[in-house]
Amino acid sequence: MTERFQTVGNPLLEDPKMRVRNASVFYADKQAIFDVDLDIGKNQVISMIGPSGCGKSTFLRCLNRMNDTIDICRVEGQLELDGQDINDRKIDVVELRARVGMVFQKPNPFPKSIYENVAYGARIHGLTDNKVQLDDLVEQCLQRCGLWKEVKDRLHEPATGLSGGQQQRLCIARAIAVNPEVILMDEPCSALDPIATATVEELIHELSQNFTICIVTHSMQQAARVSERTAYFHLGKLIEVNDTSKVFTNPEHQLTEEYITGRIG
Amino acid sequence: MSDRKDIALRRAESLQKRHAAETRFRWYGRAAISFGMLCIVFLFTDIFSKGAGAFQQTYIDMEIHFDPEVLGLTPQSTPAEIEQASFGSFFKKALRQQYPDLTSRKEKRQLYGLVTSDMPLTLRNQVMAEPSLIGTTKSIRMIADDDIDVYYKYSYGRDNEDGTSVGRATELQQSIVAELAQQGRIGTRFNNTFFTAADSREPELAGIKGAIVGSMLTLMITLIISFPIAVATAIYLEEFAPKNKLTDFIEVNINNLAAVPSVIFGLLGLAIFINFFGLPRSVPLVGGLVLSLMTLPTIIISSRAAIKAVPPSIRDAALGMGASKVQTVLHHVLPLALPGMLTGTIIGMAQALGETAPLLMIGMVAFIVDVPASVGDSATVLPVQIFLWSDSPERGFVEKTSAAIMVLLTFLIFMNSFAVWLRKRLERRW
Ligand SMILES: Nc1ncnc2c1ncn2[C@@H]1O[C@H](COP(=O)(O)OP(=O)(O)OP(=O)(O)O)[C@@H](O)[C@H]1O
Ligand SMILES: [Mg+2]
């Protein structure tokens, strides 16, 4: 391999929520992520952009060990959450995933009722003591995702009967019901109309008060609207990390500039 | 322009060919289906035409005078005394009284042969239940002997040019039947015996209940053993086992087991359960164990397919929320895979229900006259019963064989329809 690529901008922070050093990901023999160094700030929103197939989802999945579910996938390097190594075989992924929640690229509600979808996380983690608390939690989460009004009369109908956008917001409600510290969102708005997108963006904004959020998006406007920092990936390499305003107005790296001006991707 | 025309022409030509190919293909399909349907129709007509008669039973009404002197009983006799009385000779005498002209031994024997040999016992039971019968005369409805039964059902009243008749009813018996028919004392009724009795040497007394109960007990054991083991295996292999050479090897072996001739499982069962563990022969317990060995691979394979069909995104969703592997499987994968697993299980059970060869190996082919009461009692099963009856020389067993096949087919159709219904019912779309 050639000499190690140096990310431009300022990927490192002081006292980050998550710290990634030297992360490489391999699918069998094929390397998908190359030596990424990145810090994710506490209660910040960081967006990841880049052309299709550049490894955004792969990187995101490292942060809560979802890559474990892919047999051929191997993650190397140092990944920390609050200073605790999370790439260690010995740590409890159940706890990790409760702390680092995830919203997937394709909406994937459980084929159960809407209520059950939201209540599930609270149930398995034993977050509520009784039915009333659980009902409250479900309502609150659905409300925050702007879904309550639409579904309050059909809480016990199957979630698979919802529209794609409603399903995605349900998945977000489901993720926040566990009350994680970090939420990973993989293109959460790719199936949403502009109104629903606005709701979700508002939600992200609100959540960023007390959650750390990593969002993958193909919409540069969205990245600009919701995030404080932006990371640009290209062919598995982290090219540039900077404050969002800087990335979109004055990118340091040529590839970033070409991408945001629409010449690649 | 000419270029375009050329292309249009070529397209039209190829289109014609494609249409021809499609039509041809449709006809191949139709021919194949017609052949299959023809076979089924042929099979069913054959079985039904042969077996329908078995659901009817010929009876003969006879006036029986319960002569206190011959019986040596009074209405006040105790059950023990009734037990002691010789109903055999009493019954013969009663028959002779009806036909005083028949005097030679040969003729008398033919007379006794009109009704089932079980009759004295039946009469004793009637008297036992109702001692006041003694001294009275009553018309008793009797099950006809199998030879009379087949003669009455298939030959009587029909013109046979060559004068032959079905069964072994003698000329004397045939004339008695004609006489009885004129008096309206012979006829057919629904054959209760067939559904309430177990096997018998006498076709008119043989029933299928023993085999049905035996089959059910055997299937119960099969289900109890194979379903949990197969499901656990399938879940472990699909969800937990690492994918390596060993699991590949296990997978190949399971697939191989599904193709092993069933008789080999019978030999295995004989060696393990009977010779090594010393379990008794010809009992549903061992039959069920053997059939479990046979159905296990079927259920494992279909359960694995059902688990594989659950979208990975559901697993991701659960794992991503911090559900453990076991929670993911129990809460999400299993409910979605269950319909497929159950369908596979029912199909495996249907296979087991129709299985004969391995059960012959463990001695379930024995002649058993009692309906089994537990999995430890000697029993036979439906397909083995069919096998046994089809092997019997008596004409009366021919229709019994077909009727038993009808019963077995009914069970199979019922189970398979249940599987289809279950799949439709439980299947979820997402
Ligand atoms: N399960 C997998 N097995 C093998 N290769 C994979 C797998 N998942 C992803 N890859 C490869 O890893 C690289 C990065 O994929 P990834 O899904 O992370 O891209 P992405 O940036 O999320 O793209 P998109 O914007 O289209 O979602 C791609 O080249 C892809 O082919
Ligand atoms: Mg992606």
PDB file of C-alpha atoms and ligand atoms in Angstrom, chain A residues 26-28 30-33 49-61 67 70 72-73 105 186-187 216-218 233 235-236, ligand 1:
ATOM      1  CA  PHE A  26     -12.047  -5.115   5.233  1.00  0.00           C
ATOM      2  CA  TYR A  27     -14.725  -7.096   3.458  1.00  0.00           C
ATOM      3  CA  ALA A  28     -12.869 -10.368   3.051  1.00  0.00           C
ATOM      4  CA  LYS A  30     -11.149  -5.992  -0.037  1.00  0.00           C
ATOM      5  CA  GLN A  31     -10.433  -2.926   2.040  1.00  0.00           C
ATOM      6  CA  ALA A  32     -13.401  -0.556   2.300  1.00  0.00           C
ATOM      7  CA  ILE A  33     -12.094   1.957   4.876  1.00  0.00           C
ATOM      8  CA  ILE A  49     -20.963  12.874   2.847  1.00  0.00           C
ATOM      9  CA  GLY A  50     -19.371  11.310  -0.162  1.00  0.00           C
ATOM     10  CA  PRO A  51     -20.139   9.503  -3.384  1.00  0.00           C
ATOM     11  CA  SER A  52     -22.030   6.233  -3.373  1.00  0.00           C
ATOM     12  CA  GLY A  53     -19.922   3.273  -2.288  1.00  0.00           C
ATOM     13  CA  CYS A  54     -17.256   5.366  -0.587  1.00  0.00           C
ATOM     14  CA  GLY A  55     -17.780   3.623   2.748  1.00  0.00           C
ATOM     15  CA  LYS A  56     -20.002   5.961   4.737  1.00  0.00           C
ATOM     16  CA  SER A  57     -22.344   3.228   5.883  1.00  0.00           C
ATOM     17  CA  THR A  58     -19.453   0.908   6.573  1.00  0.00           C
ATOM     18  CA  PHE A  59     -17.794   3.517   8.763  1.00  0.00           C
ATOM     19  CA  LEU A  60     -21.004   4.278  10.587  1.00  0.00           C
ATOM     20  CA  ARG A  61     -21.581   0.607  11.321  1.00  0.00           C
ATOM     21  CA  ASN A  67     -20.292  -4.900  11.194  1.00  0.00           C
ATOM     22  CA  ILE A  70     -21.335  -9.517   8.488  1.00  0.00           C
ATOM     23  CA  ILE A  72     -16.595 -11.486   6.111  1.00  0.00           C
ATOM     24  CA  CYS A  73     -16.183  -8.047   7.643  1.00  0.00           C
ATOM     25  CA  GLN A 105     -30.705   3.385   5.391  1.00  0.00           C
ATOM     26  CA  ASP A 186     -27.781   6.303   7.756  1.00  0.00           C
ATOM     27  CA  GLU A 187     -29.559   8.476   5.195  1.00  0.00           C
ATOM     28  CA  VAL A 216     -24.950  10.054   6.615  1.00  0.00           C
ATOM     29  CA  THR A 217     -26.601  12.017   3.871  1.00  0.00           C
ATOM     30  CA  HIS A 218     -26.528  12.522   0.151  1.00  0.00           C
ATOM     31  CA  PHE A 233     -15.269  10.358   2.386  1.00  0.00           C
ATOM     32  CA  LEU A 235     -13.153   5.676  -1.916  1.00  0.00           C
ATOM     33  CA  GLY A 236     -12.804   4.594   1.675  1.00  0.00           C
TER      34      GLY A 236
HETATM   35  N1  LIG C   1     -21.587  -6.734   2.927  1.00  0.00           N
HETATM   36  C1  LIG C   1     -20.624  -6.337   2.090  1.00  0.00           C
HETATM   37  N2  LIG C   1     -19.823  -7.235   1.509  1.00  0.00           N
HETATM   38  C2  LIG C   1     -18.850  -6.871   0.659  1.00  0.00           C
HETATM   39  N3  LIG C   1     -18.602  -5.620   0.336  1.00  0.00           N
HETATM   40  C3  LIG C   1     -19.372  -4.661   0.879  1.00  0.00           C
HETATM   41  C4  LIG C   1     -20.419  -4.960   1.782  1.00  0.00           C
HETATM   42  N4  LIG C   1     -21.026  -3.814   2.156  1.00  0.00           N
HETATM   43  C5  LIG C   1     -20.367  -2.845   1.509  1.00  0.00           C
HETATM   44  N5  LIG C   1     -19.378  -3.325   0.754  1.00  0.00           N
HETATM   45  C6  LIG C   1     -18.452  -2.566  -0.072  1.00  0.00           C
HETATM   46  O1  LIG C   1     -17.864  -1.579   0.725  1.00  0.00           O
HETATM   47  C7  LIG C   1     -17.794  -0.346   0.051  1.00  0.00           C
HETATM   48  C8  LIG C   1     -18.484   0.711   0.876  1.00  0.00           C
HETATM   49  O2  LIG C   1     -19.845   0.428   0.969  1.00  0.00           O
HETATM   50  P1  LIG C   1     -20.840   1.314   1.806  1.00  0.00           P
HETATM   51  O3  LIG C   1     -22.141   0.595   1.859  1.00  0.00           O
HETATM   52  O4  LIG C   1     -20.221   1.639   3.085  1.00  0.00           O
HETATM   53  O5  LIG C   1     -20.988   2.589   0.898  1.00  0.00           O
HETATM   54  P2  LIG C   1     -21.836   3.910   1.156  1.00  0.00           P
HETATM   55  O6  LIG C   1     -20.887   5.024   1.197  1.00  0.00           O
HETATM   56  O7  LIG C   1     -22.724   3.746   2.295  1.00  0.00           O
HETATM   57  O8  LIG C   1     -22.681   4.009  -0.183  1.00  0.00           O
HETATM   58  P3  LIG C   1     -24.176   4.534  -0.376  1.00  0.00           P
HETATM   59  O9  LIG C   1     -24.122   5.997  -0.341  1.00  0.00           O
HETATM   60  O10 LIG C   1     -24.550   4.023  -1.728  1.00  0.00           O
HETATM   61  O11 LIG C   1     -24.981   3.942   0.706  1.00  0.00           O
HETATM   62  C9  LIG C   1     -18.439  -0.552  -1.303  1.00  0.00           C
HETATM   63  O12 LIG C   1     -17.433  -0.710  -2.260  1.00  0.00           O
HETATM   64  C10 LIG C   1     -19.205  -1.834  -1.169  1.00  0.00           C
HETATM   65  O13 LIG C   1     -19.163  -2.558  -2.361  1.00  0.00           O
END
